[in-house]
Amino acid sequence: MGMATSYDEILYPTSPQHRLHLDNFYLCAKLNGYEPVRPESARLLEIGCGSGFNLIPMALEFPHARFVGVDYAARPIEVGVRVAEQLGVRNLELRCADVLDPNLELGEFDYISAHGLYSWVPPAVRDALWRLVARSLAPQGIFHVSFNALPGWYTSCAVRDFLQVITAGETDPMRKLDVAWNTLGLIATQAGGGHMLADEAARIRRVGKEVLFHDELGEFNEPFYLSQVTARAGEAGLRYVAEADLRFPHGLHDRPEIAELLRQSSAGNVAQGRQLLDFFSTRRFHDALFTWQEHVAKSPAISKVLASAWAYSDVHAVETSEDGTRTFEHSGGVRVTTGHPLLGALADALEAASPASIQLGTFWTELQSRQPDLPQGLASQFWPMVVQLLQGGVIRLRLRNVEVACEAGERPCVTPFTRMQARWDRYVANAYHASSAVPEPWQQALFTLLDGTRDRERLAADLARLCWEDIQNGSTEGHPEFAAPWAIAQAPAFLEEPARAASQEALRSYFAQRMEEVLTAYCRGGYLVPV
């Protein structure tokens, strides 16, 4: 039975995210010495699944696994059920349910995920969540829970308080949202000048109006120290494993003397070390993984786990100095200067393969065969170096080779899910289960046409027809009922130069000029797949 909530009024983006993929949960647990179930046959429950868009592509990828998603809001579930049916998904159940229901029985699961839930619900729901996990998690199961983290979230607490003041007296939720959004837009123009409020305003404007409505303006938004959540997990019989986000935050601990203080103070306690790290890095968000206390970790065979994994990255060489040191850049903002031959060789291999991936074990074996006299001291540095690249966010891992197109081709194609998702969400997923915001609404519309049947001329013509219909009518025929309109007329490119959208022919001409550039960006981002 449906329940009316604010999430029925404005759908919250529930796009696929790399760290929420089964491969990532599995690898994070394995790298810390645990033995979870492999994704191919796993059972995954997602609590607070929204529209289930994080689950649907995994269900398509793993037809022999079982997926269940529950959410209190009825409309997102309705959307997810509709999309799953259209895509022919058979191993996914999406249902509207209340975790407060003591009779809620969903079965046993190898993985349970509660993303975007813990900080945004009242205490009674959090307590019910732990009870549900306690009766649903398999003996070797992994539980993922994300939450806003202290001390870093204190800055956002101040922004939330500011918005409560600035919108005081506004009783209409939509009017309150507009006032907050426009106010943040004004303040965000001062970002980068060292003022916390301006920088936070810019961050919120980047993630979108829907997120603002449910997060900063939501009824509940409570941050926690990691130690508070691990203590509550302990009461449920669970222990802390690791973070689902393998990136290691920067902070005061980058200095050797602070790093030594951290090592001594944590005294081998992983959770305590992470909590201290939060203070040194002012961490804002956690993706914590837990397992049963009886599920004891063994000494992890890190090199063996990494050797079986596939790594991908858009790292690329930008400079070589006279002394042979080389500089590499990554789209995440990482810049690495090194003269290390192994790091250079790995970066070159990743760049040559991109946007496809390489199997790390195969790469290492082939490198050793080409360099049989490689000093043992140098060889022993390889796998620790891979770990550093993971922690720096330079590479990401999957358990298998993900098929992507390495060139746009004559008739470019994305997955059926990506085409469907672009009708609903400005965040669109690539083949690696990672979503990014689409810069312009017409580029979002373009995704829906990439089915492998259209060449560039046809794409420009069909996209012009679609966008002109949206400009003239405010939407397009067949656009999903509950989805926000594309609002093509509000595209920055058209606001900057209205003549570009003055007619269907003007649109076609503009799209034809931009098509190769945009398709190349889609290819580099891992969105395009073989036809």
PDB file of N, CA and C in Angstrom, residues 10-59:
ATOM      1  N   ILE A  10       8.769  15.138  -4.938  1.00  0.00           N
ATOM      2  CA  ILE A  10       9.967  15.356  -5.742  1.00  0.00           C
ATOM      3  C   ILE A  10      10.823  14.105  -5.632  1.00  0.00           C
ATOM      4  N   LEU A  11      11.023  13.424  -6.752  1.00  0.00           N
ATOM      5  CA  LEU A  11      11.818  12.202  -6.741  1.00  0.00           C
ATOM      6  C   LEU A  11      13.279  12.514  -6.436  1.00  0.00           C
ATOM      7  N   TYR A  12      13.856  11.736  -5.529  1.00  0.00           N
ATOM      8  CA  TYR A  12      15.263  11.895  -5.178  1.00  0.00           C
ATOM      9  C   TYR A  12      16.101  11.078  -6.154  1.00  0.00           C
ATOM     10  N   PRO A  13      17.216  11.638  -6.660  1.00  0.00           N
ATOM     11  CA  PRO A  13      18.052  10.863  -7.589  1.00  0.00           C
ATOM     12  C   PRO A  13      18.609   9.607  -6.910  1.00  0.00           C
ATOM     13  N   THR A  14      18.309   8.448  -7.456  1.00  0.00           N
ATOM     14  CA  THR A  14      18.844   7.186  -6.912  1.00  0.00           C
ATOM     15  C   THR A  14      19.655   6.489  -7.991  1.00  0.00           C
ATOM     16  N   SER A  15      20.618   7.201  -8.518  1.00  0.00           N
ATOM     17  CA  SER A  15      21.405   6.718  -9.644  1.00  0.00           C
ATOM     18  C   SER A  15      22.417   5.666  -9.209  1.00  0.00           C
ATOM     19  N   PRO A  16      22.837   4.817 -10.139  1.00  0.00           N
ATOM     20  CA  PRO A  16      23.908   3.856  -9.829  1.00  0.00           C
ATOM     21  C   PRO A  16      25.169   4.587  -9.370  1.00  0.00           C
ATOM     22  N   GLN A  17      25.844   4.011  -8.395  1.00  0.00           N
ATOM     23  CA  GLN A  17      27.097   4.578  -7.902  1.00  0.00           C
ATOM     24  C   GLN A  17      28.103   3.444  -7.753  1.00  0.00           C
ATOM     25  N   HIS A  18      29.332   3.709  -8.158  1.00  0.00           N
ATOM     26  CA  HIS A  18      30.349   2.662  -8.171  1.00  0.00           C
ATOM     27  C   HIS A  18      30.508   1.999  -6.807  1.00  0.00           C
ATOM     28  N   ARG A  19      30.531   2.786  -5.755  1.00  0.00           N
ATOM     29  CA  ARG A  19      30.783   2.206  -4.427  1.00  0.00           C
ATOM     30  C   ARG A  19      29.603   1.390  -3.920  1.00  0.00           C
ATOM     31  N   LEU A  20      28.433   1.488  -4.577  1.00  0.00           N
ATOM     32  CA  LEU A  20      27.255   0.719  -4.180  1.00  0.00           C
ATOM     33  C   LEU A  20      27.069  -0.533  -5.033  1.00  0.00           C
ATOM     34  N   HIS A  21      28.050  -0.836  -5.867  1.00  0.00           N
ATOM     35  CA  HIS A  21      27.980  -2.027  -6.715  1.00  0.00           C
ATOM     36  C   HIS A  21      28.442  -3.240  -5.911  1.00  0.00           C
ATOM     37  N   LEU A  22      27.849  -4.392  -6.205  1.00  0.00           N
ATOM     38  CA  LEU A  22      28.210  -5.624  -5.506  1.00  0.00           C
ATOM     39  C   LEU A  22      29.706  -5.939  -5.622  1.00  0.00           C
ATOM     40  N   ASP A  23      30.293  -5.689  -6.782  1.00  0.00           N
ATOM     41  CA  ASP A  23      31.736  -5.928  -6.944  1.00  0.00           C
ATOM     42  C   ASP A  23      32.530  -5.157  -5.892  1.00  0.00           C
ATOM     43  N   ASN A  24      32.133  -3.912  -5.672  1.00  0.00           N
ATOM     44  CA  ASN A  24      32.876  -3.073  -4.729  1.00  0.00           C
ATOM     45  C   ASN A  24      32.705  -3.561  -3.296  1.00  0.00           C
ATOM     46  N   PHE A  25      31.486  -3.912  -2.899  1.00  0.00           N
ATOM     47  CA  PHE A  25      31.269  -4.457  -1.558  1.00  0.00           C
ATOM     48  C   PHE A  25      32.130  -5.702  -1.356  1.00  0.00           C
ATOM     49  N   TYR A  26      32.123  -6.567  -2.349  1.00  0.00           N
ATOM     50  CA  TYR A  26      32.888  -7.820  -2.268  1.00  0.00           C
ATOM     51  C   TYR A  26      34.386  -7.532  -2.140  1.00  0.00           C
ATOM     52  N   LEU A  27      34.920  -6.687  -3.010  1.00  0.00           N
ATOM     53  CA  LEU A  27      36.351  -6.406  -3.006  1.00  0.00           C
ATOM     54  C   LEU A  27      36.801  -5.722  -1.717  1.00  0.00           C
ATOM     55  N   CYS A  28      35.992  -4.793  -1.219  1.00  0.00           N
ATOM     56  CA  CYS A  28      36.350  -4.109   0.034  1.00  0.00           C
ATOM     57  C   CYS A  28      36.442  -5.111   1.187  1.00  0.00           C
ATOM     58  N   ALA A  29      35.503  -6.054   1.237  1.00  0.00           N
ATOM     59  CA  ALA A  29      35.538  -7.070   2.289  1.00  0.00           C
ATOM     60  C   ALA A  29      36.731  -8.007   2.106  1.00  0.00           C
ATOM     61  N   LYS A  30      36.990  -8.448   0.883  1.00  0.00           N
ATOM     62  CA  LYS A  30      38.110  -9.352   0.609  1.00  0.00           C
ATOM     63  C   LYS A  30      39.446  -8.697   0.939  1.00  0.00           C
ATOM     64  N   LEU A  31      39.595  -7.427   0.605  1.00  0.00           N
ATOM     65  CA  LEU A  31      40.854  -6.733   0.870  1.00  0.00           C
ATOM     66  C   LEU A  31      41.111  -6.567   2.366  1.00  0.00           C
ATOM     67  N   ASN A  32      40.073  -6.765   3.172  1.00  0.00           N
ATOM     68  CA  ASN A  32      40.235  -6.693   4.622  1.00  0.00           C
ATOM     69  C   ASN A  32      40.160  -8.061   5.290  1.00  0.00           C
ATOM     70  N   GLY A  33      40.277  -9.123   4.492  1.00  0.00           N
ATOM     71  CA  GLY A  33      40.419 -10.462   5.047  1.00  0.00           C
ATOM     72  C   GLY A  33      39.133 -11.223   5.271  1.00  0.00           C
ATOM     73  N   TYR A  34      38.006 -10.721   4.806  1.00  0.00           N
ATOM     74  CA  TYR A  34      36.728 -11.409   5.003  1.00  0.00           C
ATOM     75  C   TYR A  34      36.378 -12.242   3.768  1.00  0.00           C
ATOM     76  N   GLU A  35      35.411 -13.151   3.936  1.00  0.00           N
ATOM     77  CA  GLU A  35      35.020 -14.063   2.873  1.00  0.00           C
ATOM     78  C   GLU A  35      33.532 -13.915   2.560  1.00  0.00           C
ATOM     79  N   PRO A  36      33.170 -12.871   1.850  1.00  0.00           N
ATOM     80  CA  PRO A  36      31.761 -12.698   1.482  1.00  0.00           C
ATOM     81  C   PRO A  36      31.395 -13.563   0.277  1.00  0.00           C
ATOM     82  N   VAL A  37      30.119 -13.617  -0.023  1.00  0.00           N
ATOM     83  CA  VAL A  37      29.625 -14.361  -1.180  1.00  0.00           C
ATOM     84  C   VAL A  37      29.944 -13.586  -2.454  1.00  0.00           C
ATOM     85  N   ARG A  38      30.345 -14.285  -3.503  1.00  0.00           N
ATOM     86  CA  ARG A  38      30.629 -13.618  -4.773  1.00  0.00           C
ATOM     87  C   ARG A  38      29.355 -13.033  -5.374  1.00  0.00           C
ATOM     88  N   PRO A  39      29.483 -11.929  -6.093  1.00  0.00           N
ATOM     89  CA  PRO A  39      28.299 -11.230  -6.606  1.00  0.00           C
ATOM     90  C   PRO A  39      27.422 -12.054  -7.536  1.00  0.00           C
ATOM     91  N   GLU A  40      28.013 -12.959  -8.328  1.00  0.00           N
ATOM     92  CA  GLU A  40      27.240 -13.658  -9.350  1.00  0.00           C
ATOM     93  C   GLU A  40      26.034 -14.404  -8.793  1.00  0.00           C
ATOM     94  N   SER A  41      26.129 -14.874  -7.558  1.00  0.00           N
ATOM     95  CA  SER A  41      25.022 -15.653  -6.972  1.00  0.00           C
ATOM     96  C   SER A  41      24.519 -15.036  -5.671  1.00  0.00           C
ATOM     97  N   ALA A  42      24.839 -13.761  -5.448  1.00  0.00           N
ATOM     98  CA  ALA A  42      24.527 -13.123  -4.170  1.00  0.00           C
ATOM     99  C   ALA A  42      23.059 -12.710  -4.072  1.00  0.00           C
ATOM    100  N   ARG A  43      22.660 -12.455  -2.833  1.00  0.00           N
ATOM    101  CA  ARG A  43      21.339 -11.906  -2.538  1.00  0.00           C
ATOM    102  C   ARG A  43      21.559 -10.531  -1.911  1.00  0.00           C
ATOM    103  N   LEU A  44      21.026  -9.486  -2.560  1.00  0.00           N
ATOM    104  CA  LEU A  44      21.236  -8.113  -2.103  1.00  0.00           C
ATOM    105  C   LEU A  44      19.905  -7.460  -1.763  1.00  0.00           C
ATOM    106  N   LEU A  45      19.824  -6.905  -0.564  1.00  0.00           N
ATOM    107  CA  LEU A  45      18.666  -6.121  -0.136  1.00  0.00           C
ATOM    108  C   LEU A  45      19.103  -4.664  -0.014  1.00  0.00           C
ATOM    109  N   GLU A  46      18.363  -3.772  -0.658  1.00  0.00           N
ATOM    110  CA  GLU A  46      18.630  -2.339  -0.527  1.00  0.00           C
ATOM    111  C   GLU A  46      17.449  -1.689   0.182  1.00  0.00           C
ATOM    112  N   ILE A  47      17.718  -1.116   1.344  1.00  0.00           N
ATOM    113  CA  ILE A  47      16.683  -0.472   2.160  1.00  0.00           C
ATOM    114  C   ILE A  47      16.730   1.023   1.898  1.00  0.00           C
ATOM    115  N   GLY A  48      15.581   1.580   1.499  1.00  0.00           N
ATOM    116  CA  GLY A  48      15.566   2.968   1.056  1.00  0.00           C
ATOM    117  C   GLY A  48      16.066   3.058  -0.375  1.00  0.00           C
ATOM    118  N   CYS A  49      15.548   2.181  -1.226  1.00  0.00           N
ATOM    119  CA  CYS A  49      16.071   2.029  -2.590  1.00  0.00           C
ATOM    120  C   CYS A  49      15.570   3.088  -3.547  1.00  0.00           C
ATOM    121  N   GLY A  50      14.583   3.906  -3.148  1.00  0.00           N
ATOM    122  CA  GLY A  50      14.009   4.875  -4.072  1.00  0.00           C
ATOM    123  C   GLY A  50      13.422   4.175  -5.280  1.00  0.00           C
ATOM    124  N   SER A  51      13.810   4.620  -6.451  1.00  0.00           N
ATOM    125  CA  SER A  51      13.298   4.033  -7.689  1.00  0.00           C
ATOM    126  C   SER A  51      14.015   2.744  -8.071  1.00  0.00           C
ATOM    127  N   GLY A  52      15.007   2.341  -7.300  1.00  0.00           N
ATOM    128  CA  GLY A  52      15.710   1.099  -7.586  1.00  0.00           C
ATOM    129  C   GLY A  52      16.710   1.205  -8.725  1.00  0.00           C
ATOM    130  N   PHE A  53      17.060   2.436  -9.125  1.00  0.00           N
ATOM    131  CA  PHE A  53      17.961   2.605 -10.265  1.00  0.00           C
ATOM    132  C   PHE A  53      19.374   2.121  -9.966  1.00  0.00           C
ATOM    133  N   ASN A  54      19.750   1.996  -8.693  1.00  0.00           N
ATOM    134  CA  ASN A  54      21.043   1.393  -8.379  1.00  0.00           C
ATOM    135  C   ASN A  54      20.989  -0.126  -8.546  1.00  0.00           C
ATOM    136  N   LEU A  55      19.824  -0.709  -8.378  1.00  0.00           N
ATOM    137  CA  LEU A  55      19.669  -2.162  -8.432  1.00  0.00           C
ATOM    138  C   LEU A  55      19.448  -2.690  -9.843  1.00  0.00           C
ATOM    139  N   ILE A  56      18.710  -1.959 -10.659  1.00  0.00           N
ATOM    140  CA  ILE A  56      18.285  -2.472 -11.964  1.00  0.00           C
ATOM    141  C   ILE A  56      19.465  -2.887 -12.847  1.00  0.00           C
ATOM    142  N   PRO A  57      20.498  -2.040 -13.026  1.00  0.00           N
ATOM    143  CA  PRO A  57      21.612  -2.493 -13.878  1.00  0.00           C
ATOM    144  C   PRO A  57      22.374  -3.683 -13.304  1.00  0.00           C
ATOM    145  N   MET A  58      22.445  -3.808 -11.970  1.00  0.00           N
ATOM    146  CA  MET A  58      23.087  -4.983 -11.375  1.00  0.00           C
ATOM    147  C   MET A  58      22.260  -6.227 -11.627  1.00  0.00           C
ATOM    148  N   ALA A  59      20.938  -6.102 -11.550  1.00  0.00           N
ATOM    149  CA  ALA A  59      20.075  -7.250 -11.816  1.00  0.00           C
ATOM    150  C   ALA A  59      20.235  -7.728 -13.254  1.00  0.00           C
TER     151      ALA A  59
END
